[in-house]
């Protein structure tokens, strides 16, 4: 089992255990995803706090462990959403590979999308 598959398996176990222990209602997949999107938004806010987003405050040294923790929290909810949507680790991996190729092609100007046209950095405004 690869690491991504292992993460998906662990998250699936956690989600089942959490629902049982907390006696959570039988939410639909769409309701779960809505709740998990909100949870990710909250975690993103916590991540922003860790990287001195508030320019109006005195900055603090970056805490790499805290940043890692927030990113892992985000991953937990992301993987949980995948599971609720019926997306497997392999599905997610393959979708990532495909989108990564699209993104590289866009940045190389190898797309019909005009906003990614080759030579954009050289054009005068």
PDB file of C-alpha atoms in Angstrom:
ATOM      1  CA  UNK A   1       0.000   0.000   0.000  1.00  0.00           C
ATOM      2  CA  UNK A   2       1.395   3.391  -0.916  1.00  0.00           C
ATOM      3  CA  UNK A   3       1.318   6.385   1.408  1.00  0.00           C
ATOM      4  CA  UNK A   4      -1.641   8.129  -0.193  1.00  0.00           C
ATOM      5  CA  UNK A   5      -3.708   4.923  -0.048  1.00  0.00           C
ATOM      6  CA  UNK A   6      -2.683   4.546   3.597  1.00  0.00           C
ATOM      7  CA  UNK A   7      -3.804   8.119   4.359  1.00  0.00           C
ATOM      8  CA  UNK A   8      -7.163   7.443   2.693  1.00  0.00           C
ATOM      9  CA  UNK A   9      -7.592   4.208   4.662  1.00  0.00           C
ATOM     10  CA  UNK A  10      -6.742   5.879   7.975  1.00  0.00           C
ATOM     11  CA  UNK A  11      -9.113   8.760   7.250  1.00  0.00           C
ATOM     12  CA  UNK A  12     -11.931   6.388   6.379  1.00  0.00           C
ATOM     13  CA  UNK A  13     -11.429   4.558   9.677  1.00  0.00           C
ATOM     14  CA  UNK A  14     -11.310   7.856  11.577  1.00  0.00           C
ATOM     15  CA  UNK A  15     -14.463   9.183   9.909  1.00  0.00           C
ATOM     16  CA  UNK A  16     -16.402   6.005  10.787  1.00  0.00           C
ATOM     17  CA  UNK A  17     -15.130   6.051  14.372  1.00  0.00           C
ATOM     18  CA  UNK A  18     -15.930   9.760  14.778  1.00  0.00           C
ATOM     19  CA  UNK A  19     -19.483   9.320  13.484  1.00  0.00           C
ATOM     20  CA  UNK A  20     -20.042   6.393  15.854  1.00  0.00           C
ATOM     21  CA  UNK A  21     -18.488   8.010  18.950  1.00  0.00           C
ATOM     22  CA  UNK A  22     -20.204  11.369  18.420  1.00  0.00           C
ATOM     23  CA  UNK A  23     -23.469   9.733  17.283  1.00  0.00           C
ATOM     24  CA  UNK A  24     -23.508  12.020  14.271  1.00  0.00           C
ATOM     25  CA  UNK A  25     -26.605  12.142  12.083  1.00  0.00           C
ATOM     26  CA  UNK A  26     -26.589  10.298   8.789  1.00  0.00           C
ATOM     27  CA  UNK A  27     -25.615  13.312   6.679  1.00  0.00           C
ATOM     28  CA  UNK A  28     -25.724  13.025   2.915  1.00  0.00           C
ATOM     29  CA  UNK A  29     -22.386  13.172   1.079  1.00  0.00           C
ATOM     30  CA  UNK A  30     -23.231  16.720  -0.054  1.00  0.00           C
ATOM     31  CA  UNK A  31     -23.921  17.810   3.542  1.00  0.00           C
ATOM     32  CA  UNK A  32     -20.643  16.252   4.699  1.00  0.00           C
ATOM     33  CA  UNK A  33     -18.709  18.026   1.971  1.00  0.00           C
ATOM     34  CA  UNK A  34     -20.345  21.343   2.890  1.00  0.00           C
ATOM     35  CA  UNK A  35     -19.319  20.888   6.522  1.00  0.00           C
ATOM     36  CA  UNK A  36     -15.791  19.862   5.561  1.00  0.00           C
ATOM     37  CA  UNK A  37     -15.378  22.833   3.218  1.00  0.00           C
ATOM     38  CA  UNK A  38     -16.224  25.084   6.160  1.00  0.00           C
ATOM     39  CA  UNK A  39     -13.752  23.170   8.323  1.00  0.00           C
ATOM     40  CA  UNK A  40     -11.023  23.689   5.716  1.00  0.00           C
ATOM     41  CA  UNK A  41     -11.829  27.404   5.584  1.00  0.00           C
ATOM     42  CA  UNK A  42     -11.382  27.541   9.370  1.00  0.00           C
ATOM     43  CA  UNK A  43      -8.094  25.616   9.128  1.00  0.00           C
ATOM     44  CA  UNK A  44      -6.877  27.940   6.367  1.00  0.00           C
ATOM     45  CA  UNK A  45      -7.536  30.855   8.709  1.00  0.00           C
ATOM     46  CA  UNK A  46      -5.421  29.155  11.373  1.00  0.00           C
ATOM     47  CA  UNK A  47      -2.676  28.608   8.796  1.00  0.00           C
ATOM     48  CA  UNK A  48      -2.812  32.298   7.838  1.00  0.00           C
ATOM     49  CA  UNK A  49      -2.318  33.222  11.485  1.00  0.00           C
ATOM     50  CA  UNK A  50       0.818  31.054  11.578  1.00  0.00           C
ATOM     51  CA  UNK A  51       2.411  32.941   8.671  1.00  0.00           C
ATOM     52  CA  UNK A  52       1.873  36.453   9.972  1.00  0.00           C
ATOM     53  CA  UNK A  53      -1.083  37.350   7.780  1.00  0.00           C
ATOM     54  CA  UNK A  54      -2.041  40.237  10.060  1.00  0.00           C
ATOM     55  CA  UNK A  55       0.290  42.927   8.791  1.00  0.00           C
ATOM     56  CA  UNK A  56      -1.115  45.307  11.394  1.00  0.00           C
ATOM     57  CA  UNK A  57       0.395  43.210  14.207  1.00  0.00           C
ATOM     58  CA  UNK A  58       3.982  42.600  15.205  1.00  0.00           C
ATOM     59  CA  UNK A  59       5.179  39.495  13.379  1.00  0.00           C
ATOM     60  CA  UNK A  60       6.184  36.392  15.283  1.00  0.00           C
ATOM     61  CA  UNK A  61       8.729  33.786  14.204  1.00  0.00           C
ATOM     62  CA  UNK A  62       7.242  31.131  11.955  1.00  0.00           C
ATOM     63  CA  UNK A  63       6.578  27.897  13.830  1.00  0.00           C
ATOM     64  CA  UNK A  64       7.175  25.179  11.247  1.00  0.00           C
ATOM     65  CA  UNK A  65       5.605  22.495  13.450  1.00  0.00           C
ATOM     66  CA  UNK A  66       2.421  24.555  13.836  1.00  0.00           C
ATOM     67  CA  UNK A  67       2.339  25.177  10.074  1.00  0.00           C
ATOM     68  CA  UNK A  68       2.764  21.464   9.432  1.00  0.00           C
ATOM     69  CA  UNK A  69      -0.050  20.741  11.872  1.00  0.00           C
ATOM     70  CA  UNK A  70      -2.427  23.115  10.124  1.00  0.00           C
ATOM     71  CA  UNK A  71      -1.565  21.641   6.723  1.00  0.00           C
ATOM     72  CA  UNK A  72      -2.217  18.144   8.059  1.00  0.00           C
ATOM     73  CA  UNK A  73      -5.574  19.306   9.424  1.00  0.00           C
ATOM     74  CA  UNK A  74      -6.433  20.606   5.950  1.00  0.00           C
ATOM     75  CA  UNK A  75      -5.378  17.288   4.422  1.00  0.00           C
ATOM     76  CA  UNK A  76      -7.622  15.395   6.855  1.00  0.00           C
ATOM     77  CA  UNK A  77     -10.667  17.310   5.659  1.00  0.00           C
ATOM     78  CA  UNK A  78      -9.632  17.138   1.997  1.00  0.00           C
ATOM     79  CA  UNK A  79      -9.244  13.355   2.117  1.00  0.00           C
ATOM     80  CA  UNK A  80     -12.505  13.040   4.029  1.00  0.00           C
ATOM     81  CA  UNK A  81     -14.274  14.992   1.269  1.00  0.00           C
ATOM     82  CA  UNK A  82     -12.753  12.687  -1.331  1.00  0.00           C
ATOM     83  CA  UNK A  83     -14.116   9.692   0.539  1.00  0.00           C
ATOM     84  CA  UNK A  84     -17.587  11.238   0.834  1.00  0.00           C
ATOM     85  CA  UNK A  85     -17.540  11.949  -2.913  1.00  0.00           C
ATOM     86  CA  UNK A  86     -16.506   8.371  -3.725  1.00  0.00           C
ATOM     87  CA  UNK A  87     -13.028   9.391  -4.895  1.00  0.00           C
ATOM     88  CA  UNK A  88     -10.329   6.823  -4.151  1.00  0.00           C
ATOM     89  CA  UNK A  89      -6.645   7.501  -3.540  1.00  0.00           C
ATOM     90  CA  UNK A  90      -5.935   6.230  -7.062  1.00  0.00           C
ATOM     91  CA  UNK A  91      -8.659   8.453  -8.556  1.00  0.00           C
ATOM     92  CA  UNK A  92      -7.243  11.457  -6.730  1.00  0.00           C
ATOM     93  CA  UNK A  93      -3.678  10.644  -7.774  1.00  0.00           C
ATOM     94  CA  UNK A  94      -4.644  10.223 -11.437  1.00  0.00           C
ATOM     95  CA  UNK A  95      -6.657  13.465 -11.388  1.00  0.00           C
ATOM     96  CA  UNK A  96      -3.657  15.238  -9.869  1.00  0.00           C
ATOM     97  CA  UNK A  97      -1.346  13.911 -12.577  1.00  0.00           C
ATOM     98  CA  UNK A  98      -3.726  15.007 -15.320  1.00  0.00           C
ATOM     99  CA  UNK A  99      -4.212  18.487 -13.856  1.00  0.00           C
ATOM    100  CA  UNK A 100      -0.465  18.866 -13.278  1.00  0.00           C
ATOM    101  CA  UNK A 101       0.119  18.229 -16.988  1.00  0.00           C
ATOM    102  CA  UNK A 102      -2.574  20.775 -17.888  1.00  0.00           C
ATOM    103  CA  UNK A 103      -0.970  23.341 -15.578  1.00  0.00           C
ATOM    104  CA  UNK A 104       2.480  22.808 -17.085  1.00  0.00           C
ATOM    105  CA  UNK A 105       1.063  23.092 -20.608  1.00  0.00           C
ATOM    106  CA  UNK A 106      -0.698  26.303 -19.651  1.00  0.00           C
ATOM    107  CA  UNK A 107       2.467  27.851 -18.252  1.00  0.00           C
ATOM    108  CA  UNK A 108       4.379  26.780 -21.345  1.00  0.00           C
ATOM    109  CA  UNK A 109       1.792  28.520 -23.542  1.00  0.00           C
ATOM    110  CA  UNK A 110       0.706  25.187 -25.045  1.00  0.00           C
ATOM    111  CA  UNK A 111      -3.016  25.776 -24.692  1.00  0.00           C
ATOM    112  CA  UNK A 112      -5.781  27.472 -26.613  1.00  0.00           C
ATOM    113  CA  UNK A 113      -6.665  29.526 -23.551  1.00  0.00           C
ATOM    114  CA  UNK A 114      -5.579  33.073 -24.359  1.00  0.00           C
ATOM    115  CA  UNK A 115      -4.923  33.961 -20.709  1.00  0.00           C
ATOM    116  CA  UNK A 116      -2.059  31.446 -20.803  1.00  0.00           C
ATOM    117  CA  UNK A 117      -0.624  32.506 -24.163  1.00  0.00           C
ATOM    118  CA  UNK A 118       3.105  32.021 -24.669  1.00  0.00           C
ATOM    119  CA  UNK A 119       5.265  35.040 -24.015  1.00  0.00           C
ATOM    120  CA  UNK A 120       2.920  36.685 -21.542  1.00  0.00           C
ATOM    121  CA  UNK A 121       5.826  37.785 -19.353  1.00  0.00           C
ATOM    122  CA  UNK A 122       7.436  39.564 -22.302  1.00  0.00           C
ATOM    123  CA  UNK A 123       4.358  41.564 -23.276  1.00  0.00           C
ATOM    124  CA  UNK A 124       4.162  45.236 -22.407  1.00  0.00           C
ATOM    125  CA  UNK A 125       1.019  46.462 -20.713  1.00  0.00           C
TER     126      UNK A 125
END
